[in-house]
Coordinates of N, CA, C and O in Angstrom, one line a residue:
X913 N -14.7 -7.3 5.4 CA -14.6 -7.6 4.0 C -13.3 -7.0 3.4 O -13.0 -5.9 3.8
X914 N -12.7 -7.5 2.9 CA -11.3 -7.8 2.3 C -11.4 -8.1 0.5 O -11.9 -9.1 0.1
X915 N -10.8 -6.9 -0.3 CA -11.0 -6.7 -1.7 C -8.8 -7.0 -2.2 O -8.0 -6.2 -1.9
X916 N -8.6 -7.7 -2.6 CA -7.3 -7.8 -3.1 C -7.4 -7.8 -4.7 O -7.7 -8.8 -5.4
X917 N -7.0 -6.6 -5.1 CA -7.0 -6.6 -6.8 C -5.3 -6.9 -7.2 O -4.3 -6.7 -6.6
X918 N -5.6 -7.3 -8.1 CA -3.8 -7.3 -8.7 C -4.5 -7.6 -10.4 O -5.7 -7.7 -10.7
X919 N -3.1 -7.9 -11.3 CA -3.2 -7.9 -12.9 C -2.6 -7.0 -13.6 O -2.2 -7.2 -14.8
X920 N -2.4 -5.4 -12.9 CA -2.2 -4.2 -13.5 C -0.5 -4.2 -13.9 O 0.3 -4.9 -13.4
X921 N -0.2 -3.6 -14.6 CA 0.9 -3.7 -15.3 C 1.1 -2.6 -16.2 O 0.5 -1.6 -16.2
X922 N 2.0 -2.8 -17.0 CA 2.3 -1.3 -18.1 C 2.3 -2.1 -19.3 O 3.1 -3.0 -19.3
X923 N 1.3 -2.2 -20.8 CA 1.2 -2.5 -21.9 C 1.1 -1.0 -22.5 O 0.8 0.1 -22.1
X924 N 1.5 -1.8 -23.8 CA 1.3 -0.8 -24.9 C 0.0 -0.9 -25.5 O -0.8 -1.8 -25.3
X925 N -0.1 0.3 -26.5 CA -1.4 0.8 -26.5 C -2.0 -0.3 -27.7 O -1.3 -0.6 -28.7
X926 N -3.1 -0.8 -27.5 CA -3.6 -1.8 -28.5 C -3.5 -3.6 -27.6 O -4.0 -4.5 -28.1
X927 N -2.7 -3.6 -26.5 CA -2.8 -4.7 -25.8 C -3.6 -4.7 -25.0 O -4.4 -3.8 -24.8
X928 N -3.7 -6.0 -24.2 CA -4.7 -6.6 -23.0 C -3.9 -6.6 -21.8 O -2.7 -7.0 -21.7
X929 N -4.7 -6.2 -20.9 CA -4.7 -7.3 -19.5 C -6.3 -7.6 -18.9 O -7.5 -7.2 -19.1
X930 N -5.6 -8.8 -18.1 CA -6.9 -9.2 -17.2 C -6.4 -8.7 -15.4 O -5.4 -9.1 -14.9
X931 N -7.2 -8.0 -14.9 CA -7.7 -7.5 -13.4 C -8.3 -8.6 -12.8 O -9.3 -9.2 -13.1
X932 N -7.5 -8.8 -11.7 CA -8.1 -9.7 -10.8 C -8.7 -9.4 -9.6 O -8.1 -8.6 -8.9
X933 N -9.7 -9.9 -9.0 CA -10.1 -8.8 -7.0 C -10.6 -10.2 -6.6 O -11.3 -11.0 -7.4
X934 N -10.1 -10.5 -5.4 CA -10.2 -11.5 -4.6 C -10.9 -11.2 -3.6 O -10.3 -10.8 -2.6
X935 N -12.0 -11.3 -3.4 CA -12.9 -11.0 -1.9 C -12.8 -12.2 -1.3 O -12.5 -13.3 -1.7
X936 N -13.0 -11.5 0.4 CA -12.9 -12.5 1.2 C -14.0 -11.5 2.5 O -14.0 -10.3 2.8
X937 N -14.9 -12.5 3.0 CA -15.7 -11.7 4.3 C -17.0 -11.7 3.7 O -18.0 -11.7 4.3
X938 N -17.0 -11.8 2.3 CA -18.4 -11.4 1.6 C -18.2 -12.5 0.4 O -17.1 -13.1 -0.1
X939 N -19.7 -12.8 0.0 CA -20.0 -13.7 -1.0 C -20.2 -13.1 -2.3 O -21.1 -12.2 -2.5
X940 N -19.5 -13.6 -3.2 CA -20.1 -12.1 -4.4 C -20.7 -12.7 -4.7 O -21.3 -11.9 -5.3
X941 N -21.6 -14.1 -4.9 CA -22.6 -14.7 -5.8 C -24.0 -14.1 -5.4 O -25.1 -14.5 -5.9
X942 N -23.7 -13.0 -4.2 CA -25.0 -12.6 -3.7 C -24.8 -11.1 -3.9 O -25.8 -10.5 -4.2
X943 N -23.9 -10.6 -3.9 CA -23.3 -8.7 -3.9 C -23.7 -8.3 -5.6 O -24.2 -9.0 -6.5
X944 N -23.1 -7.1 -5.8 CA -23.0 -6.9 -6.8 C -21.3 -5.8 -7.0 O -20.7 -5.3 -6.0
X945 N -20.8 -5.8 -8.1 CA -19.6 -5.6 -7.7 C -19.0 -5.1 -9.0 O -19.2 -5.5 -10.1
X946 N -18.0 -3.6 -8.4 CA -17.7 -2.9 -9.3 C -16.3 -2.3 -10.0 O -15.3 -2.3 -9.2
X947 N -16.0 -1.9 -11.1 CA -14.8 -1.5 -10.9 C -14.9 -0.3 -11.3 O -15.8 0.0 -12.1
X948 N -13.7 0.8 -10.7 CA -13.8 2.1 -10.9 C -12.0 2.1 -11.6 O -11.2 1.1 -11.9
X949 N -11.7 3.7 -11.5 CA -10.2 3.6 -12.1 C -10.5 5.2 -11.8 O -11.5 5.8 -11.6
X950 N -8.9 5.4 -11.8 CA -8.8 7.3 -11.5 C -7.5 7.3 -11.6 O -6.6 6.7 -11.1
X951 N -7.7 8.2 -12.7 CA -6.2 8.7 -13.7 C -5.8 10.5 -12.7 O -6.6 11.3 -12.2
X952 N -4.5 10.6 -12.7 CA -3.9 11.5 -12.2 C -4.7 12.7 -12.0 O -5.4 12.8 -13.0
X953 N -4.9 13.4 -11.3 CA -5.6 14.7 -11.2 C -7.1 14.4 -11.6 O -7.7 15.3 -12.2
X954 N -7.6 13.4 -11.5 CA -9.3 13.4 -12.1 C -9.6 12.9 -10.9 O -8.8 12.7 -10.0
X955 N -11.0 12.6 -11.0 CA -11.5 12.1 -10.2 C -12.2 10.4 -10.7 O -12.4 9.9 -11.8
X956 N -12.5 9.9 -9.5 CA -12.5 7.8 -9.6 C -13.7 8.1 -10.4 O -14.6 8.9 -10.2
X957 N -13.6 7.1 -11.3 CA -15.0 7.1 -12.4 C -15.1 5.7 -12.5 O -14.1 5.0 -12.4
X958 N -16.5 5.2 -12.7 CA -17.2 4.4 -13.1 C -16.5 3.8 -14.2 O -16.3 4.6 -15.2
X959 N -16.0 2.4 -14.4 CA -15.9 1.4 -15.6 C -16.6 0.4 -16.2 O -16.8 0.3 -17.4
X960 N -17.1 -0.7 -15.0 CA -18.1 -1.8 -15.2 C -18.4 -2.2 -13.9 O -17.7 -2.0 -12.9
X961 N -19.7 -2.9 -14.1 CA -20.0 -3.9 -12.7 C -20.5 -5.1 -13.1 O -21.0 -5.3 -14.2
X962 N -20.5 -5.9 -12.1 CA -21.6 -7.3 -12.6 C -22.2 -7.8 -11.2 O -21.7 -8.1 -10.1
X963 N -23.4 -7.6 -11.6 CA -24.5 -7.7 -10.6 C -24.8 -9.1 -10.3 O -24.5 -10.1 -11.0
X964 N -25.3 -9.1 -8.9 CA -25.4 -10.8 -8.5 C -25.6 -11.8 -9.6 O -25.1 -12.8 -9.8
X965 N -26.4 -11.1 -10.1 CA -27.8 -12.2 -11.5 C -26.5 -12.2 -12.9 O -26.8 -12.5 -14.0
X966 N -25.5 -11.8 -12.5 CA -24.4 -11.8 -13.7 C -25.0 -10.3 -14.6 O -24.1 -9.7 -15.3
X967 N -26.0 -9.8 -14.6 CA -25.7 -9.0 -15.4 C -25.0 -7.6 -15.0 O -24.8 -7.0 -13.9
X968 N -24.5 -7.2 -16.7 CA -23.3 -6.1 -16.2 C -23.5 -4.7 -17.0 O -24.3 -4.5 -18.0
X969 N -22.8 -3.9 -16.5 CA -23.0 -2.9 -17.2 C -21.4 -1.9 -17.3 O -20.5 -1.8 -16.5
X970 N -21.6 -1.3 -18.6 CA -19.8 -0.7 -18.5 C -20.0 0.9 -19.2 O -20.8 1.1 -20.1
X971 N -19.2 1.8 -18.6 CA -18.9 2.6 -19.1 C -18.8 3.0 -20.3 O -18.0 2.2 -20.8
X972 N -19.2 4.2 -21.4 CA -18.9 4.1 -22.9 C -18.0 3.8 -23.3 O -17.9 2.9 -24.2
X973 N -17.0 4.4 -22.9 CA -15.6 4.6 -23.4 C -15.4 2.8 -23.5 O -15.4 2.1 -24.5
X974 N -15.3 2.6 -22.1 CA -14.7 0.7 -22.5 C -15.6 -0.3 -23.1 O -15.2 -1.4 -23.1
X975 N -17.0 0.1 -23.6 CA -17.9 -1.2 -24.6 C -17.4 -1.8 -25.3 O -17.0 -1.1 -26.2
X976 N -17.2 -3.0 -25.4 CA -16.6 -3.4 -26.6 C -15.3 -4.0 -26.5 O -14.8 -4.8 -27.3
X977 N -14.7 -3.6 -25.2 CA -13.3 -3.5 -25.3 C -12.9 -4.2 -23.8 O -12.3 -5.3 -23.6
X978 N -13.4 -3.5 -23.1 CA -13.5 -4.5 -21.6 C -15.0 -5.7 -21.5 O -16.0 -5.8 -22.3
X979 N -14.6 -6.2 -20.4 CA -15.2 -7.8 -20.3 C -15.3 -7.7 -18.6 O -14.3 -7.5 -18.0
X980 N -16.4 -7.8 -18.0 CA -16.1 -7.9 -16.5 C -16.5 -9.9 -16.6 O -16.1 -10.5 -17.6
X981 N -16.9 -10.2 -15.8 CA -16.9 -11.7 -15.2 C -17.1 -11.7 -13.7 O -17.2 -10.8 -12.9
X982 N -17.0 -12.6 -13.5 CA -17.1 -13.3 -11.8 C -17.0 -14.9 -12.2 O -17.3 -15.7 -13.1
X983 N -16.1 -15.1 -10.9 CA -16.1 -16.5 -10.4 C -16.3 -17.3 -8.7 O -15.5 -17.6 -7.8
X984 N -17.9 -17.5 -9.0 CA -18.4 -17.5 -7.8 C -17.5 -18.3 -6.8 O -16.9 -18.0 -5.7
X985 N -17.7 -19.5 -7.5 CA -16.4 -20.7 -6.5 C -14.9 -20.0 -6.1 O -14.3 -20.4 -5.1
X986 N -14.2 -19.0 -7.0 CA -13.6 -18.4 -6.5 C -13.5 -17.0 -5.7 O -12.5 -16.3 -5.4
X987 N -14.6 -16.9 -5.6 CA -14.9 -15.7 -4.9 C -14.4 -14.4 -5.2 O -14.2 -13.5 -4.4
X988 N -14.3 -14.4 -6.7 CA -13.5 -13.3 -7.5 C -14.0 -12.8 -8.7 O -14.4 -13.6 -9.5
X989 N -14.0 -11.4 -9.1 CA -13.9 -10.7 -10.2 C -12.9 -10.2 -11.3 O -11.9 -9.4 -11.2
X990 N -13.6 -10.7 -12.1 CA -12.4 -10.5 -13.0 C -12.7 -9.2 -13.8 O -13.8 -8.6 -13.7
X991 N -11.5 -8.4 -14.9 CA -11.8 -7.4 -15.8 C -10.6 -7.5 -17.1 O -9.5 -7.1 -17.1
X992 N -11.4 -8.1 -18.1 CA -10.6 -8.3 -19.3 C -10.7 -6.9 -19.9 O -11.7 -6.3 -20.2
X993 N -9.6 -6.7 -20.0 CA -9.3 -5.3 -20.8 C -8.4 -5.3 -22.5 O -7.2 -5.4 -22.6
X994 N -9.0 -5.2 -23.3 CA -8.8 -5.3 -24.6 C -8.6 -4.3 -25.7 O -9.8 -3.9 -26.0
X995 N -7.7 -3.6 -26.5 CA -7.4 -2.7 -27.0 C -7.3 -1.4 -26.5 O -7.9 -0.3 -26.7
X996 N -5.9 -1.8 -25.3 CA -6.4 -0.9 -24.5 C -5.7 1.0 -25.5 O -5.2 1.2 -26.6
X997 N -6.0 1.6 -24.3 CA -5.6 2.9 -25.1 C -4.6 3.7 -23.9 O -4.3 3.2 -22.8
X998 N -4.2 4.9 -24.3 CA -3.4 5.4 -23.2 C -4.2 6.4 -22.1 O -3.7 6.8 -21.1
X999 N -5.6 6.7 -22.6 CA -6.4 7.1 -21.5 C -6.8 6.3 -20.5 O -7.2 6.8 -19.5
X1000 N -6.8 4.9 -20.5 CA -7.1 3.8 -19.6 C -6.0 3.9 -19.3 O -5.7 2.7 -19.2
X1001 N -5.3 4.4 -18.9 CA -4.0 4.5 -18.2 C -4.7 5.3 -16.6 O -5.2 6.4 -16.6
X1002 N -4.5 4.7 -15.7 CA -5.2 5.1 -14.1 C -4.8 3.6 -13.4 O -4.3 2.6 -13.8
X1003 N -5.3 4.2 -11.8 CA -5.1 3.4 -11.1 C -6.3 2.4 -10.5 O -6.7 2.8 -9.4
X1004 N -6.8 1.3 -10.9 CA -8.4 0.5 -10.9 C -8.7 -0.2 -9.5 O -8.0 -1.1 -9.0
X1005 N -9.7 0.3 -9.2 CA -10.4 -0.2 -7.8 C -10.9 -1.2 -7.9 O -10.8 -1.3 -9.1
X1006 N -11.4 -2.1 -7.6 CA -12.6 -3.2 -7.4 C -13.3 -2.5 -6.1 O -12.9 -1.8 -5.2
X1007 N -14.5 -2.9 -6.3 CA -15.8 -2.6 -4.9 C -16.7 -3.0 -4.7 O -17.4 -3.1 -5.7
X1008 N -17.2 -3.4 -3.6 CA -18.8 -4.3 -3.6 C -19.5 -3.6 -2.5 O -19.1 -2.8 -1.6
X1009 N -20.9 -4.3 -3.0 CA -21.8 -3.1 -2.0 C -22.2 -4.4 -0.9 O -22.0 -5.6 -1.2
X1010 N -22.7 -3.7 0.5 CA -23.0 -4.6 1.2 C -24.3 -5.2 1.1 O -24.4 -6.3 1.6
X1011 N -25.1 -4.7 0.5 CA -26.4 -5.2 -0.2 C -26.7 -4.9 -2.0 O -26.0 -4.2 -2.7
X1012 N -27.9 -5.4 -2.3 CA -27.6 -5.5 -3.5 C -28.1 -3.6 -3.9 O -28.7 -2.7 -3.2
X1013 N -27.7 -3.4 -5.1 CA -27.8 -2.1 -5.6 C -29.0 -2.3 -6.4 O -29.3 -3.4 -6.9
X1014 N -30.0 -0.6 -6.6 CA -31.0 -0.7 -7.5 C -30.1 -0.1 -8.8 O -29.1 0.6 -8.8
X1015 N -30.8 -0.6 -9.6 CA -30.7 -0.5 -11.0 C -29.5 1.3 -11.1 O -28.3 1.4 -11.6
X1016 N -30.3 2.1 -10.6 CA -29.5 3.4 -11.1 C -28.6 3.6 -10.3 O -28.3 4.8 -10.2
X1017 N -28.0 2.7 -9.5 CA -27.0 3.4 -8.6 C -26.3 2.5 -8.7 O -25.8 2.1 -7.6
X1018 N -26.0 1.9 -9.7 CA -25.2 0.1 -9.9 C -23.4 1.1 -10.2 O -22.4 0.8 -9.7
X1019 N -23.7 2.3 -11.0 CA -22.0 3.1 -11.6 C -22.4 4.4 -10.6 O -22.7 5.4 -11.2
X1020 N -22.4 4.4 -9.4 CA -22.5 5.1 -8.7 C -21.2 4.9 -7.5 O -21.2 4.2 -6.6
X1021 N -20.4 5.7 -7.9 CA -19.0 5.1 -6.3 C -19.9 5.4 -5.0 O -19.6 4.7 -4.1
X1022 N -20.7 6.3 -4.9 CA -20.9 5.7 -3.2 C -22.1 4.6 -2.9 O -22.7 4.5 -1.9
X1023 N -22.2 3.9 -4.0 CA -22.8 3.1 -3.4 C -22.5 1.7 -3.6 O -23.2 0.8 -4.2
X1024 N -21.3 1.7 -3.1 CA -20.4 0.7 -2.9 C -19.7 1.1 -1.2 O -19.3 2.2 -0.8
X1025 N -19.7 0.1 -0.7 CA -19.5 0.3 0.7 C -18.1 -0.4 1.2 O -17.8 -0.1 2.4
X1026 N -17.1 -1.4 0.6 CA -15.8 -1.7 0.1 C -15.1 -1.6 -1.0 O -15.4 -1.5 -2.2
X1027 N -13.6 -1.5 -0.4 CA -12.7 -1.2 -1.7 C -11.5 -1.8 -1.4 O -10.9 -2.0 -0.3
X1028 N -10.9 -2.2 -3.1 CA -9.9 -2.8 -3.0 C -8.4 -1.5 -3.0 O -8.7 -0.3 -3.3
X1029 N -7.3 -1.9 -2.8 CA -6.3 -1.2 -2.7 C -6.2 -0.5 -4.1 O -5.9 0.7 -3.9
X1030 N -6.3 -0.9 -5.4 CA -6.1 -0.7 -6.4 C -4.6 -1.2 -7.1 O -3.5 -1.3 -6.6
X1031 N -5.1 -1.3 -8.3 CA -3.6 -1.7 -8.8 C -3.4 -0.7 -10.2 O -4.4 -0.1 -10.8
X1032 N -1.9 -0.5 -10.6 CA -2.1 1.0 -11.7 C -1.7 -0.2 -12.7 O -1.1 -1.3 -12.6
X1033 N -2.2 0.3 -13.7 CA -2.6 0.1 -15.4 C -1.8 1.2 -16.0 O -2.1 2.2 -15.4
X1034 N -1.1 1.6 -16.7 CA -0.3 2.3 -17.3 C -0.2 1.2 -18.7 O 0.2 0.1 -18.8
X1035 N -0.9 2.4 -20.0 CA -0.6 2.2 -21.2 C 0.5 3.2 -21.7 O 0.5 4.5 -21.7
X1036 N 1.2 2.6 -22.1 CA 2.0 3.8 -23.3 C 1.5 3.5 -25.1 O 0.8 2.6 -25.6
X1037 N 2.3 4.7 -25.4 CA 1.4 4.8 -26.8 C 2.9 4.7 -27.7 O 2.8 4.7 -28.9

């Protein structure tokens, strides 16, 4: 299984991007699938996921503001990021589990068993 993220870029604070992860090896229309991010000296934290059945779930901080998605025929996840800020400033993973996740371990990083390279997001203010 093969995760290719790209999208990331440097905006200012109050702009968008869209994250892109390209799987290959694995079907996401059956996985569930996540993104994480980890800003300098912290550690990788939980952002959003979207689960086989489409449904998703996201971190407080980004409600409202990010968008996950999937596109089964293309075998990819997307992450619309909107108003962004300069704490969203990190480097964002994409990850899928090899089977599906229960409910409470959907924003859990180990229970995701692939990962993409990451791509860095850098907002300035």
């Amino acid at each position: 299984v093969q995760l290719q993220a790209s999208g990331g870029g440097l905006v200012q604070a109050g702009g968008s991007l869209r994250l892109s992860c390209a799987a290959s090896g694995r079907t996401i229309s059956t996985a569930d699938m996540g993104w994480f991010r980890q800003a300098p000296g912290k550690e990788r934290e939980f952002v959003a996921a979207i689960r086989w059945s489409r449904g998703t779930r996201y971190q407080d901080s980004v409600k409202g503001r990010f968008a996950i998605s999937k596109d089964n025929a293309k075998n990819t996840v997307y992450l619309q990021m909107n108003t962004l800020k300069p704490e969203d400033t990190a480097v964002y993973y994409c990850a899928v589990s090899r089977s599906r996740l229960i409910s409470s371990s959907i924003a859990t990083r180990a229970a995701y068993d692939y990962w993409g390279q990451g791509t860095q997001v850098t907002v300035s203010s």
